[in-house]
mmCIF file of C-alpha atoms and ligand atoms in Angstrom:
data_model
loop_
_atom_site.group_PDB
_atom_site.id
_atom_site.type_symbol
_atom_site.label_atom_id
_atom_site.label_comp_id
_atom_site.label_asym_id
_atom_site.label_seq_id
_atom_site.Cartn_x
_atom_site.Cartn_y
_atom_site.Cartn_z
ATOM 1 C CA UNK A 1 17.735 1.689 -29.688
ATOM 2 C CA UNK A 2 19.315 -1.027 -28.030
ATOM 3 C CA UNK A 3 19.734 -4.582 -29.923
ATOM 4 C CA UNK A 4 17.409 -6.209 -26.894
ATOM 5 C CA UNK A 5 15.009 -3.861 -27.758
ATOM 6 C CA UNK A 6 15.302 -4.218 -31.359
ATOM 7 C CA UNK A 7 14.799 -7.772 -31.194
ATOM 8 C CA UNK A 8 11.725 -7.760 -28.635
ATOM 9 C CA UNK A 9 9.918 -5.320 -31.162
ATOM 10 C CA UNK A 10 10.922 -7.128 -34.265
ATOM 11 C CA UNK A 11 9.568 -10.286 -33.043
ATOM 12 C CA UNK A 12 6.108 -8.631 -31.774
ATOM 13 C CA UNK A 13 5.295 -6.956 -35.563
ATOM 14 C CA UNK A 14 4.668 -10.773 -36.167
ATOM 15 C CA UNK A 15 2.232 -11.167 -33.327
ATOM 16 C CA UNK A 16 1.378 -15.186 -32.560
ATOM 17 C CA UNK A 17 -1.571 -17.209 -31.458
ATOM 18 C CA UNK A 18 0.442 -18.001 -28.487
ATOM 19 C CA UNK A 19 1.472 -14.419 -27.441
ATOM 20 C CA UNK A 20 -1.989 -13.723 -28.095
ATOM 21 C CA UNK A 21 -2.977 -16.245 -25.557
ATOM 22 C CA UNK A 22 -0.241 -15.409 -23.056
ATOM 23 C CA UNK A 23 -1.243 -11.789 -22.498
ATOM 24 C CA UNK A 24 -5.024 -12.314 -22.903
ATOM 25 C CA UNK A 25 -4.420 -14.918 -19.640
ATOM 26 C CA UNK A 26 -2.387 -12.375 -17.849
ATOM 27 C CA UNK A 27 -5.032 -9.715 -18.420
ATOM 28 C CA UNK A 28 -7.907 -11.657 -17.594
ATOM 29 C CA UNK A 29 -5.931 -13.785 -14.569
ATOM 30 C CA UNK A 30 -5.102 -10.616 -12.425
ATOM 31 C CA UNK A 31 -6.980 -9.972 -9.625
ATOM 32 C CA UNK A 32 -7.404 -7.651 -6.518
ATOM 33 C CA UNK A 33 -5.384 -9.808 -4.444
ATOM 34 C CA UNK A 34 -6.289 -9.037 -0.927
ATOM 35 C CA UNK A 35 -4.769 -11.973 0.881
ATOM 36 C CA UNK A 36 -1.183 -12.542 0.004
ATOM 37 C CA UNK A 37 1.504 -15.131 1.305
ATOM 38 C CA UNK A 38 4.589 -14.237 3.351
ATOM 39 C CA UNK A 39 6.764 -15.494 0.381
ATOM 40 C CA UNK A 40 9.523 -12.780 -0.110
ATOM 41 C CA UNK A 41 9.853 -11.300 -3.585
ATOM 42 C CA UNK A 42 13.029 -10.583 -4.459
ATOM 43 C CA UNK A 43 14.215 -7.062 -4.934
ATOM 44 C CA UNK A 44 15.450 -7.853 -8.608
ATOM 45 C CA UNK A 45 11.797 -9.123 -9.746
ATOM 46 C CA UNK A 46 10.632 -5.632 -8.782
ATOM 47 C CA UNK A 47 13.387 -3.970 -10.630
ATOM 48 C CA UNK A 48 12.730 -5.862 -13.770
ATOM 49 C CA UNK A 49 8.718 -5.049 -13.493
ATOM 50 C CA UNK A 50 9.803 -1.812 -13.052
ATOM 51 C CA UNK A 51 12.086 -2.336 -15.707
ATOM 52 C CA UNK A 52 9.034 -3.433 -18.405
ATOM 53 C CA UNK A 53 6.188 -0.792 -16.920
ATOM 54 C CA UNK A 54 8.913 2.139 -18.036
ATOM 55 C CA UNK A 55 7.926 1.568 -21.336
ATOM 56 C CA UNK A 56 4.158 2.658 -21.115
ATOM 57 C CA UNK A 57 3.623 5.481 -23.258
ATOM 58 C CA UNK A 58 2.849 9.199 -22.196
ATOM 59 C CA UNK A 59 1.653 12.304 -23.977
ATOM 60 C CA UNK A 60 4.996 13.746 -25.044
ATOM 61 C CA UNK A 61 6.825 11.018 -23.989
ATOM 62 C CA UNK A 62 6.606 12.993 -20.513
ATOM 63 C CA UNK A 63 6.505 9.614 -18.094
ATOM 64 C CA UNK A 64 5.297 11.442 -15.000
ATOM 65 C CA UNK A 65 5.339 8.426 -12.789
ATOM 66 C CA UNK A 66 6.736 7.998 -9.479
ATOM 67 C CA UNK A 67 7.302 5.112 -7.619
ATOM 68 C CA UNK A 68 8.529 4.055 -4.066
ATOM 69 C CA UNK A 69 9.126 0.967 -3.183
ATOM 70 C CA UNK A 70 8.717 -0.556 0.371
ATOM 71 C CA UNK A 71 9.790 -3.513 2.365
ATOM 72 C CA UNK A 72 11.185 -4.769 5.581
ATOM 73 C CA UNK A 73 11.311 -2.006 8.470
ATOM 74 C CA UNK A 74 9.900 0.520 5.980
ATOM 75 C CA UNK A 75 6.890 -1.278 5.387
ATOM 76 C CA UNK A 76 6.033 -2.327 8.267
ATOM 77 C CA UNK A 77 6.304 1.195 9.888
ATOM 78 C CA UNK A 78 3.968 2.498 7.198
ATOM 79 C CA UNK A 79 1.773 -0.108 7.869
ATOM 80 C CA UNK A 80 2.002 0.498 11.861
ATOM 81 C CA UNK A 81 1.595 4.401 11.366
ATOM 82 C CA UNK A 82 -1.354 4.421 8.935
ATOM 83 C CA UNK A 83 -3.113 1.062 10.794
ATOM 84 C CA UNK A 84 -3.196 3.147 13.984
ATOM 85 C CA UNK A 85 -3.798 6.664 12.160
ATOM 86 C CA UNK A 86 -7.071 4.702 10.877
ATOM 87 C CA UNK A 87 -7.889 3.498 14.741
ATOM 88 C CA UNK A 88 -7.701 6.682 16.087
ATOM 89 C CA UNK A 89 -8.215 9.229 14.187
ATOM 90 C CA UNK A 90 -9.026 8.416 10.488
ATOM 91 C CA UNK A 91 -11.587 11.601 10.099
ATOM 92 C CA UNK A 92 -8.217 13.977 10.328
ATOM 93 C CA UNK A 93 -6.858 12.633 7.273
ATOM 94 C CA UNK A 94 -7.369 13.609 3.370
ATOM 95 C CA UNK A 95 -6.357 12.869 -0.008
ATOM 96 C CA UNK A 96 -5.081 15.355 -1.909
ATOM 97 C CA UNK A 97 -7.538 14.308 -4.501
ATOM 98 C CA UNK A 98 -11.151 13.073 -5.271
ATOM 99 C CA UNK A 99 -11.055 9.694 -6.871
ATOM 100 C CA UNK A 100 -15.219 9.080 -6.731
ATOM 101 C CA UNK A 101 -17.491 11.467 -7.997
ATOM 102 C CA UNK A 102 -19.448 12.783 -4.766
ATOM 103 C CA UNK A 103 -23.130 11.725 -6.651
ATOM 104 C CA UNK A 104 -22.256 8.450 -9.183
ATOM 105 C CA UNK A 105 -24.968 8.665 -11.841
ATOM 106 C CA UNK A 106 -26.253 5.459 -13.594
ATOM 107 C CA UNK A 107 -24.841 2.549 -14.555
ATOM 108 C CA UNK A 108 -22.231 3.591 -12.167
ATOM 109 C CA UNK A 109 -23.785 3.504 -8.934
ATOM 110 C CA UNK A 110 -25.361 0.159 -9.226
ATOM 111 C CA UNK A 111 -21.950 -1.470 -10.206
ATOM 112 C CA UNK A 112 -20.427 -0.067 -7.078
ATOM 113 C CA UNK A 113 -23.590 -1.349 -5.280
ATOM 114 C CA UNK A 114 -22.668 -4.817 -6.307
ATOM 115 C CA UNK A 115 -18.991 -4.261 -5.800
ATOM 116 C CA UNK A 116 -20.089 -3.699 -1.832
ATOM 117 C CA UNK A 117 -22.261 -6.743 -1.889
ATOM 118 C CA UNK A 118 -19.862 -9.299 -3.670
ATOM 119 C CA UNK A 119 -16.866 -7.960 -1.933
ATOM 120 C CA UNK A 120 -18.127 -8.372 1.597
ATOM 121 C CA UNK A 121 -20.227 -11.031 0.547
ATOM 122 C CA UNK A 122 -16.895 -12.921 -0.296
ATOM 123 C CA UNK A 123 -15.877 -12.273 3.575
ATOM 124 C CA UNK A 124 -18.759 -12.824 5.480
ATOM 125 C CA UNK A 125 -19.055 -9.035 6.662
ATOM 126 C CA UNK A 126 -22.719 -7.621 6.795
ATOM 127 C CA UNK A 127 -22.704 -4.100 5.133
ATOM 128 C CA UNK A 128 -24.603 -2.764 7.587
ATOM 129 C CA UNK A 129 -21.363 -3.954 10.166
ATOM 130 C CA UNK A 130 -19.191 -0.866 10.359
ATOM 131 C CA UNK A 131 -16.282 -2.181 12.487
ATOM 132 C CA UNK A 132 -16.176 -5.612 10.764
ATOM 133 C CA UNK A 133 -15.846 -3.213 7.451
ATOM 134 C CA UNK A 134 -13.264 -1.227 9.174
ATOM 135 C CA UNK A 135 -11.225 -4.024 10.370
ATOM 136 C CA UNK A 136 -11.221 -5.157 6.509
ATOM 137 C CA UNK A 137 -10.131 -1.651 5.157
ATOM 138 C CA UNK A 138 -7.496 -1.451 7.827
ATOM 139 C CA UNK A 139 -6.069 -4.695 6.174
ATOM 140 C CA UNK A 140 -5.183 -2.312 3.240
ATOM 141 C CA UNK A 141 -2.210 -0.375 5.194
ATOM 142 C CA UNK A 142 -0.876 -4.090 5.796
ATOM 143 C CA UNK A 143 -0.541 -4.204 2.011
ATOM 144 C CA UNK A 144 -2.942 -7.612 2.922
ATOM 145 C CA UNK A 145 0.300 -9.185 4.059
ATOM 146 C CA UNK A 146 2.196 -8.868 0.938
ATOM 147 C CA UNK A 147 6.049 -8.220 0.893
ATOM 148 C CA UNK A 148 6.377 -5.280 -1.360
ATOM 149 C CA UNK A 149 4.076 -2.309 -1.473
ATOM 150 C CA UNK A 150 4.633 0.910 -3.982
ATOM 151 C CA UNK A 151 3.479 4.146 -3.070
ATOM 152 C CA UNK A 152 2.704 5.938 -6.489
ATOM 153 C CA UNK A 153 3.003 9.434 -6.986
ATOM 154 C CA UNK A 154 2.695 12.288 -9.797
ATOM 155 C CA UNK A 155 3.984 15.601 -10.052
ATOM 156 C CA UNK A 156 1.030 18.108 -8.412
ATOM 157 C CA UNK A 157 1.787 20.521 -11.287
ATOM 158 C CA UNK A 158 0.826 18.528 -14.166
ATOM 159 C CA UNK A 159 -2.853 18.042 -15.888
ATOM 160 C CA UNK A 160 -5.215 15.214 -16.069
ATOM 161 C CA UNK A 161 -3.762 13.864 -19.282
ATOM 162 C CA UNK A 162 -0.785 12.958 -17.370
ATOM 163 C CA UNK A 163 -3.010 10.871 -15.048
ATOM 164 C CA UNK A 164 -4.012 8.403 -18.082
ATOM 165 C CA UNK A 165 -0.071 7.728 -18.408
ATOM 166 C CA UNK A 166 0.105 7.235 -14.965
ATOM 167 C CA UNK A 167 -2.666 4.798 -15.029
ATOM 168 C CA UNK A 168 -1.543 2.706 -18.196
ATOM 169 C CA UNK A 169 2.102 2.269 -15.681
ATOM 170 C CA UNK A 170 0.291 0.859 -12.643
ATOM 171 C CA UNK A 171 -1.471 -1.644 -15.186
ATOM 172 C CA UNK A 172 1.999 -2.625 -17.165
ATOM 173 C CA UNK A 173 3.345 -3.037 -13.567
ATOM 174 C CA UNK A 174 0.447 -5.114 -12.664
ATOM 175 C CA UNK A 175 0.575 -6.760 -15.844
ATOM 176 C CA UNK A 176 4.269 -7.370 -15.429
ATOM 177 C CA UNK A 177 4.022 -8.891 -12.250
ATOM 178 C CA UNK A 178 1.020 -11.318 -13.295
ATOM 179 C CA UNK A 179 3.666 -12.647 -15.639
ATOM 180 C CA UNK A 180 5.947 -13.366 -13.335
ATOM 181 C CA UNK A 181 3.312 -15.438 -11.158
ATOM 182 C CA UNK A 182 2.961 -12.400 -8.812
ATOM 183 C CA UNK A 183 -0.564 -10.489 -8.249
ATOM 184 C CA UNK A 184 -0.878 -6.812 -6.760
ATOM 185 C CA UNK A 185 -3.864 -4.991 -5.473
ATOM 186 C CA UNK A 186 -3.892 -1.354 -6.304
ATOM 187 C CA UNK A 187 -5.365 1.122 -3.725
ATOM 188 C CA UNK A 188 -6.181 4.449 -3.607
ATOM 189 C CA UNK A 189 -7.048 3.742 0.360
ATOM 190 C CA UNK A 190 -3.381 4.930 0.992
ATOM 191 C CA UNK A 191 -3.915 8.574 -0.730
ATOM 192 C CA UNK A 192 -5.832 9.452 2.673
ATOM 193 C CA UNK A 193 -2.771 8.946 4.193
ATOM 194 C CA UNK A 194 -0.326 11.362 2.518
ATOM 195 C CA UNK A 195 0.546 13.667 4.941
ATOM 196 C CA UNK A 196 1.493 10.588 7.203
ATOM 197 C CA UNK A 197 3.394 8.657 4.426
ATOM 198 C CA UNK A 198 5.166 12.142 3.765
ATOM 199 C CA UNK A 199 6.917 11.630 7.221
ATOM 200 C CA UNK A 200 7.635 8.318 6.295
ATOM 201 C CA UNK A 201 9.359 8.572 3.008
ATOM 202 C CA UNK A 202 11.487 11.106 0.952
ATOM 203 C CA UNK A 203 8.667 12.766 -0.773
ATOM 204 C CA UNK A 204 8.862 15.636 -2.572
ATOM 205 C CA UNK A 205 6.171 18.095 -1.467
ATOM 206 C CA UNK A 206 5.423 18.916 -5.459
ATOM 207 C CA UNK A 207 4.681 15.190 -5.661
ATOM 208 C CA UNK A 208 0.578 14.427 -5.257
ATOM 209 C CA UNK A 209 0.051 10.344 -4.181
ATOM 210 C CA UNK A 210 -2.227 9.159 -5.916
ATOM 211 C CA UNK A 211 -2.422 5.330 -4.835
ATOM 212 C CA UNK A 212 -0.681 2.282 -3.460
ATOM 213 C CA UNK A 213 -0.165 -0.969 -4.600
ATOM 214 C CA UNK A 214 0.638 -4.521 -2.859
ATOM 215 C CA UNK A 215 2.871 -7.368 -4.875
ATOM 216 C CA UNK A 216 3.230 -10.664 -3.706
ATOM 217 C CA UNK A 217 2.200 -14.371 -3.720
ATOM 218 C CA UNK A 218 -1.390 -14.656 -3.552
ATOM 219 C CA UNK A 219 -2.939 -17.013 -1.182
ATOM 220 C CA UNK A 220 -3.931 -20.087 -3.131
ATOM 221 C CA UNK A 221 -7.468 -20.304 -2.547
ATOM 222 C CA UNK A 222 -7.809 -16.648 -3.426
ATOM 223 C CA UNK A 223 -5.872 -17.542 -6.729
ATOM 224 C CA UNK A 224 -7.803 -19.692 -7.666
ATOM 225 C CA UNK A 225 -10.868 -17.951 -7.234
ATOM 226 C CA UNK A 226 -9.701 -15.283 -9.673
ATOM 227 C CA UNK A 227 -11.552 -12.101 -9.835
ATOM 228 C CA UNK A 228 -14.586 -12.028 -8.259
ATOM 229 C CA UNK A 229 -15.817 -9.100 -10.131
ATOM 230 C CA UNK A 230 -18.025 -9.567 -12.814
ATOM 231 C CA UNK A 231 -17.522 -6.669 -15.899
ATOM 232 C CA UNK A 232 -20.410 -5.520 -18.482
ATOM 233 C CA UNK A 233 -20.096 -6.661 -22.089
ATOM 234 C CA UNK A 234 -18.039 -5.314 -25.175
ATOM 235 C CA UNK A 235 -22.182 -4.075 -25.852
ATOM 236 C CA UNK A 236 -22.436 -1.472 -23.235
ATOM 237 C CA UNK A 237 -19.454 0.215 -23.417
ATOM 238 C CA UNK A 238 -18.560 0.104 -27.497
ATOM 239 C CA UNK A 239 -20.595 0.496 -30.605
ATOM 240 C CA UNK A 240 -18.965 -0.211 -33.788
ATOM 241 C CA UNK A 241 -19.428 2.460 -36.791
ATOM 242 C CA UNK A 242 -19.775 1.825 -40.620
ATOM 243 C CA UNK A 243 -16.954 -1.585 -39.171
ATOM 244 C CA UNK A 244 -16.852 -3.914 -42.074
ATOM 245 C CA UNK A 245 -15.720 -7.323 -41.263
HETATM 246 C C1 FMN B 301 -6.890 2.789 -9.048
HETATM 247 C C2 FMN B 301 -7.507 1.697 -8.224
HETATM 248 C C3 FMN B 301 -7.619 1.843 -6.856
HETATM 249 C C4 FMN B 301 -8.123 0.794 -6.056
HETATM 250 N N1 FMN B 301 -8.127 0.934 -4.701
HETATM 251 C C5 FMN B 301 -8.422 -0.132 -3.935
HETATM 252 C C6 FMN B 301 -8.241 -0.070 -2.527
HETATM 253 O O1 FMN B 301 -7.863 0.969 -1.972
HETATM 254 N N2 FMN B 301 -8.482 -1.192 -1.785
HETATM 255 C C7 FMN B 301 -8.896 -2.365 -2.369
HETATM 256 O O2 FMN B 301 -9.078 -3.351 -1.660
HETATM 257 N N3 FMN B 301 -9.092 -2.443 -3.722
HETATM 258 C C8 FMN B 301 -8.847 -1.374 -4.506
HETATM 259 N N4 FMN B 301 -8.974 -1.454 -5.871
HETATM 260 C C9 FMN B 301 -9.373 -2.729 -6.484
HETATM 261 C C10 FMN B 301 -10.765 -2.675 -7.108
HETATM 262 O O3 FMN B 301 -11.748 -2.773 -6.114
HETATM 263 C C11 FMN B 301 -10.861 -3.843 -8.107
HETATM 264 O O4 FMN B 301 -9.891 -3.651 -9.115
HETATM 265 C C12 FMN B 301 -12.236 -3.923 -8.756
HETATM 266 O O5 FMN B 301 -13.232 -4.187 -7.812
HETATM 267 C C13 FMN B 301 -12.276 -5.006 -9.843
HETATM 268 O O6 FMN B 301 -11.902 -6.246 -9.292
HETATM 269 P P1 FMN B 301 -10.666 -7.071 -9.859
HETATM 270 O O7 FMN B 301 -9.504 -6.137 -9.965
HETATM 271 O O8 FMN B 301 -10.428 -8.154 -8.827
HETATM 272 O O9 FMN B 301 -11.065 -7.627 -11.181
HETATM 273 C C14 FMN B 301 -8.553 -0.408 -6.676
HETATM 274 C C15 FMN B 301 -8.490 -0.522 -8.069
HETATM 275 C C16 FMN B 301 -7.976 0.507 -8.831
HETATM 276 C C17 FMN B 301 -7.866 0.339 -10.323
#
């Protein structure tokens, strides 16, 4: 193990009110940034979120996670290609996976209900106004004008357990950047665009994607908004057994 290392998990077996504090704020401070400044991040911040997400855990110590990382002329050609792809012909395009179940039972489908009314709510768009909806999903393949976007991918040949590591990396990268004063937006909008973003970047063709993600500076009146998603209480998701306090 390396002395840095060491040292880092020496000093966390103590735990502190303050670390405590510091990651509770990061947690609870990110946000599905969907309106980001043009500030450039530079290429070493990513590396060193990248740097602190490598240590999420996996079943076997496996790490199945895949990353690309896009900027400049890249970027912007992904977001040119998959902007116009959703113009003109958005129906021709799949995921290679289905991230909603096709019928969400109860409590699910009401929270997604509310999702769709707070979300366009927040922008003015009526829900029954496809092409004002469209115009806003389309912002998604402009990473909502952030600087960096990721493409995430997994290896096709591996089960769903390795899909929980994958998902505890995209947080620690999220979680990563919100401690550097960056927020991301994950999105699985740009799995419908695989085949395209396979043309695009050095892919392997055993690699599934599985989302995107934008980084950047969020606009400061969306920052200081926060989240604008409400979540249920520790009451309807845990119950505590023969816990003693
Ligand atoms: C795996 C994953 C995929 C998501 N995909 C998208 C997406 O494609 N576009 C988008 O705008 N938001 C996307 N979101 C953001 C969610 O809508 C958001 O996390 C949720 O509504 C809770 O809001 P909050 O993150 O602001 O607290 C995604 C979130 C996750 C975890």
């Amino acid at each position: 193990m390396s002395p840095a290392r060491k040292k880092i998990i020496t000093t966390s077996r103590h735990g502190s009110c303050e670390s405590a504090d510091a990651i509770d704020r990061i947690i609870k401070g990110r946000f599905a940034s969907r309106s980001f400044t043009g500030r450039t991040v530079p290429r070493q911040t990513i590396t060193d979120i990248l740097d602190v997400a490598r240590f999420t855990p996996s079943g076997a110590n496996i790490q199945p996670w895949r990353v690309y990382v896009v900027a400049g002329a890249k970027k912007r050609a992904i977001s040119c290609a998959l902007s116009k792809a959703h113009e003109e012909d958005r129906d021709e395009h799949s995921s290679e996976y289905q991230y909603y179940a096709s019928s969400l039972p109860e409590p699910y489908a009401s929270r997604r209900d509310e999702f769709g009314r707070l979300y366009y709510g927040s922008l003015g768009i009526d829900r029954s106004d496809a092409a004002a909806r469209s115009r806003q999903t389309s912002k998604n393949y402009r990473f909502f004008g952030a600087p960096v976007g990721l493409i995430i991918a997994i290896d096709r040949r591996l089960a769903i357990g390795s899909w929980l590591d994958l998902g505890m990396f995209i947080q620690n990268v999220m979680i990563a950047a919100g401690a550097r004063g960056l927020q991301t937006c994950p999105q699985e909008t740009f799995a419908k665009y695989q085949a395209l973003l396979r043309t695009l970047l050095p892919i392997p063709s055993e690699e599934l994607i599985v989302c995107g993600m934008s980084i950047g500076f969020a606009e400061e009146a969306t920052a200081s908004a926060g989240s604008l998603m409400p979540r249920a209480n520790i009451g309807e998701f845990a119950q505590f057994v023969d816990f003693e306090d």
